[in-house]
PDB file of C-alpha atoms in Angstrom:
ATOM      1  CA  MET A   9       0.000   0.000   0.000  1.00 68.00           C
ATOM      2  CA  LYS A  10       1.432   3.374  -1.034  1.00 75.00           C
ATOM      3  CA  THR A  11       1.009   6.438   1.146  1.00 79.00           C
ATOM      4  CA  GLN A  12       1.504   9.986   0.049  1.00 79.00           C
ATOM      5  CA  HIS A  13       3.721  12.117   2.225  1.00 75.00           C
ATOM      6  CA  ARG A  14       2.881  15.766   2.479  1.00 79.00           C
ATOM      7  CA  GLY A  15       4.887  18.562   3.961  1.00 78.00           C
ATOM      8  CA  MET A  16       8.131  20.357   3.583  1.00 81.00           C
ATOM      9  CA  THR A  17      11.450  18.603   3.281  1.00 86.00           C
ATOM     10  CA  LEU A  18      14.493  19.673   5.240  1.00 89.00           C
ATOM     11  CA  ILE A  19      16.109  21.151   2.119  1.00 92.00           C
ATOM     12  CA  GLY A  20      12.960  23.171   1.387  1.00 89.00           C
ATOM     13  CA  PHE A  21      12.873  24.412   4.971  1.00 92.00           C
ATOM     14  CA  VAL A  22      16.533  25.476   4.840  1.00 95.00           C
ATOM     15  CA  PHE A  23      15.877  27.264   1.535  1.00 95.00           C
ATOM     16  CA  ILE A  24      12.981  29.209   3.096  1.00 95.00           C
ATOM     17  CA  LEU A  25      15.167  30.072   6.116  1.00 97.00           C
ATOM     18  CA  ILE A  26      17.923  31.422   3.853  1.00 97.00           C
ATOM     19  CA  ILE A  27      15.471  33.657   1.997  1.00 97.00           C
ATOM     20  CA  ALA A  28      13.873  34.895   5.233  1.00 97.00           C
ATOM     21  CA  GLY A  29      17.333  35.528   6.723  1.00 96.00           C
ATOM     22  CA  PHE A  30      18.361  37.547   3.665  1.00 95.00           C
ATOM     23  CA  PHE A  31      15.333  39.811   3.939  1.00 96.00           C
ATOM     24  CA  ALA A  32      15.764  40.119   7.719  1.00 97.00           C
ATOM     25  CA  PHE A  33      19.392  41.191   7.207  1.00 95.00           C
ATOM     26  CA  MET A  34      18.259  43.725   4.605  1.00 95.00           C
ATOM     27  CA  ALA A  35      15.663  45.104   7.021  1.00 95.00           C
ATOM     28  CA  MET A  36      18.272  45.396   9.790  1.00 96.00           C
ATOM     29  CA  LYS A  37      20.365  47.573   7.477  1.00 94.00           C
ATOM     30  CA  LEU A  38      17.538  49.753   6.116  1.00 95.00           C
ATOM     31  CA  VAL A  39      15.222  50.331   9.099  1.00 95.00           C
ATOM     32  CA  PRO A  40      17.627  52.653  11.000  1.00 94.00           C
ATOM     33  CA  ALA A  41      17.922  54.924   7.937  1.00 94.00           C
ATOM     34  CA  TYR A  42      14.146  55.221   7.675  1.00 95.00           C
ATOM     35  CA  ALA A  43      13.832  55.798  11.437  1.00 94.00           C
ATOM     36  CA  GLU A  44      16.363  58.620  11.105  1.00 93.00           C
ATOM     37  CA  TYR A  45      14.350  60.018   8.187  1.00 94.00           C
ATOM     38  CA  MET A  46      11.273  60.192  10.430  1.00 94.00           C
ATOM     39  CA  GLY A  47      13.353  62.290  12.837  1.00 93.00           C
ATOM     40  CA  VAL A  48      14.456  64.530   9.957  1.00 93.00           C
ATOM     41  CA  VAL A  49      10.829  65.044   8.905  1.00 94.00           C
ATOM     42  CA  LYS A  50       9.887  66.033  12.454  1.00 93.00           C
ATOM     43  CA  THR A  51      12.899  68.369  12.686  1.00 91.00           C
ATOM     44  CA  VAL A  52      12.021  70.095   9.391  1.00 92.00           C
ATOM     45  CA  LYS A  53       8.401  70.567  10.479  1.00 92.00           C
ATOM     46  CA  GLU A  54       9.412  71.969  13.880  1.00 90.00           C
ATOM     47  CA  THR A  55      11.946  74.335  12.328  1.00 89.00           C
ATOM     48  CA  ALA A  56       9.528  75.552   9.651  1.00 89.00           C
ATOM     49  CA  ALA A  57       6.820  76.206  12.257  1.00 90.00           C
ATOM     50  CA  LYS A  58       9.004  78.557  14.321  1.00 88.00           C
ATOM     51  CA  PRO A  59       8.072  82.224  13.862  1.00 87.00           C
ATOM     52  CA  GLY A  60      10.773  84.413  12.355  1.00 83.00           C
ATOM     53  CA  GLU A  61      12.761  81.467  10.987  1.00 82.00           C
ATOM     54  CA  MET A  62      12.407  82.697   7.417  1.00 79.00           C
ATOM     55  CA  SER A  63      14.433  85.846   8.114  1.00 82.00           C
ATOM     56  CA  LYS A  64      17.478  83.814   9.216  1.00 85.00           C
ATOM     57  CA  PRO A  65      20.249  82.748   6.826  1.00 86.00           C
ATOM     58  CA  LEU A  66      20.314  79.082   5.782  1.00 85.00           C
ATOM     59  CA  ALA A  67      23.454  78.434   7.862  1.00 85.00           C
ATOM     60  CA  GLN A  68      21.636  79.547  11.026  1.00 88.00           C
ATOM     61  CA  ILE A  69      18.570  77.474  10.106  1.00 87.00           C
ATOM     62  CA  ARG A  70      20.843  74.443   9.607  1.00 86.00           C
ATOM     63  CA  ASP A  71      22.390  75.028  13.062  1.00 86.00           C
ATOM     64  CA  ASP A  72      18.926  75.247  14.616  1.00 86.00           C
ATOM     65  CA  MET A  73      17.943  72.040  12.859  1.00 87.00           C
ATOM     66  CA  SER A  74      21.096  70.346  14.094  1.00 86.00           C
ATOM     67  CA  PHE A  75      20.174  71.232  17.675  1.00 86.00           C
ATOM     68  CA  THR A  76      16.559  70.112  17.238  1.00 85.00           C
ATOM     69  CA  GLY A  77      17.632  66.962  15.391  1.00 85.00           C
ATOM     70  CA  SER A  78      19.827  65.870  18.268  1.00 85.00           C
ATOM     71  CA  PHE A  79      16.634  65.247  20.255  1.00 86.00           C
ATOM     72  CA  GLN A  80      15.271  63.126  17.388  1.00 84.00           C
ATOM     73  CA  TYR A  81      18.414  60.947  17.139  1.00 85.00           C
ATOM     74  CA  VAL A  82      19.365  62.503  13.802  1.00 87.00           C
ATOM     75  CA  ASP A  83      23.074  62.304  13.016  1.00 85.00           C
ATOM     76  CA  ASN A  84      24.821  65.653  12.559  1.00 83.00           C
ATOM     77  CA  SER A  85      26.487  64.383   9.375  1.00 83.00           C
ATOM     78  CA  THR A  86      23.039  63.810   7.879  1.00 85.00           C
ATOM     79  CA  LEU A  87      21.977  67.404   8.472  1.00 83.00           C
ATOM     80  CA  SER A  88      25.303  68.951   7.532  1.00 82.00           C
ATOM     81  CA  GLY A  89      25.439  67.073   4.215  1.00 81.00           C
ATOM     82  CA  ALA A  90      21.815  67.765   3.312  1.00 85.00           C
ATOM     83  CA  LYS A  91      20.683  70.190   0.646  1.00 90.00           C
ATOM     84  CA  LEU A  92      18.573  72.805   2.419  1.00 89.00           C
ATOM     85  CA  SER A  93      16.569  75.440   0.582  1.00 88.00           C
ATOM     86  CA  ILE A  94      13.597  77.760   0.934  1.00 87.00           C
ATOM     87  CA  VAL A  95      11.271  77.640  -2.064  1.00 86.00           C
ATOM     88  CA  THR A  96       9.311  80.877  -2.420  1.00 85.00           C
ATOM     89  CA  GLY A  97       7.347  80.184  -5.613  1.00 81.00           C
ATOM     90  CA  GLY A  98       3.921  79.530  -4.054  1.00 79.00           C
ATOM     91  CA  PRO A  99       1.653  81.449  -1.701  1.00 85.00           C
ATOM     92  CA  THR A 100       3.716  80.404   1.319  1.00 87.00           C
ATOM     93  CA  PRO A 101       7.449  79.670   1.412  1.00 89.00           C
ATOM     94  CA  VAL A 102       8.426  76.036   1.865  1.00 92.00           C
ATOM     95  CA  LEU A 103      11.485  74.720   3.701  1.00 91.00           C
ATOM     96  CA  THR A 104      12.861  71.815   1.645  1.00 93.00           C
ATOM     97  CA  MET A 105      15.558  69.358   2.623  1.00 93.00           C
ATOM     98  CA  SER A 106      16.991  66.480   0.625  1.00 94.00           C
ATOM     99  CA  TYR A 107      19.889  64.137   1.294  1.00 93.00           C
ATOM    100  CA  ASN A 108      21.363  60.834   0.208  1.00 94.00           C
ATOM    101  CA  LYS A 109      22.301  57.983   2.501  1.00 93.00           C
ATOM    102  CA  ILE A 110      24.687  55.209   1.426  1.00 93.00           C
ATOM    103  CA  ILE A 111      24.337  52.001   3.419  1.00 94.00           C
ATOM    104  CA  PRO A 112      26.858  49.173   2.916  1.00 94.00           C
ATOM    105  CA  PHE A 113      25.095  45.844   2.492  1.00 91.00           C
ATOM    106  CA  LEU A 114      27.244  42.923   1.361  1.00 90.00           C
ATOM    107  CA  TYR A 115      30.854  42.944   0.196  1.00 90.00           C
ATOM    108  CA  ASN A 116      30.765  45.568  -2.572  1.00 93.00           C
ATOM    109  CA  ILE A 117      26.982  46.058  -2.676  1.00 94.00           C
ATOM    110  CA  SER A 118      25.498  49.182  -1.092  1.00 95.00           C
ATOM    111  CA  PHE A 119      22.083  50.792  -0.921  1.00 95.00           C
ATOM    112  CA  LEU A 120      21.711  54.410  -2.046  1.00 96.00           C
ATOM    113  CA  LEU A 121      18.658  55.982  -0.442  1.00 95.00           C
ATOM    114  CA  HIS A 122      17.419  59.421  -1.471  1.00 96.00           C
ATOM    115  CA  PHE A 123      15.261  61.253   1.051  1.00 95.00           C
ATOM    116  CA  LYS A 124      13.368  64.490   0.526  1.00 96.00           C
ATOM    117  CA  THR A 125      10.984  66.343   2.804  1.00 94.00           C
ATOM    118  CA  SER A 126       9.425  69.774   2.965  1.00 93.00           C
ATOM    119  CA  ALA A 127       7.186  71.833   5.228  1.00 92.00           C
ATOM    120  CA  PRO A 128       5.454  75.201   4.823  1.00 92.00           C
ATOM    121  CA  MET A 129       7.166  77.963   6.759  1.00 90.00           C
ATOM    122  CA  ASN A 130       5.571  80.196   9.355  1.00 84.00           C
ATOM    123  CA  THR A 131       5.506  83.661   7.761  1.00 79.00           C
ATOM    124  CA  GLN A 132       4.846  85.519  11.013  1.00 76.00           C
ATOM    125  CA  GLY A 133       7.739  87.497  12.483  1.00 64.00           C
ATOM    126  CA  ALA A 134       9.420  86.603  15.732  1.00 55.00           C
ATOM    127  CA  GLY A 135       7.138  87.499  18.607  1.00 51.00           C
TER     128      GLY A 135
END
């Protein structure tokens, strides 16, 4: 009498574990960069909401963001290497920040992540 065996073989299980481990390793490399980006977004929004921030030069705004970002666990090298600008084309000026993050992955393979965020600026003067 023949019986049919159902289920996963050991080789199939090992194959699934290797694939799951690869994606888990990838997530361990990428999640901190996205967590830092969430801190950058919060820092940009807080800086743009401050009254009188628009009258400051970009270097002073970057210093303020560096101080605020330290509470959000944002690396100073991220903020210092970011492209910061104030776009004045619309009805309200917008503080825009973009930066690239290179994350080494395996041997000579790296991830290049491009982040960009913006927030409308408070146009009221310093009170």
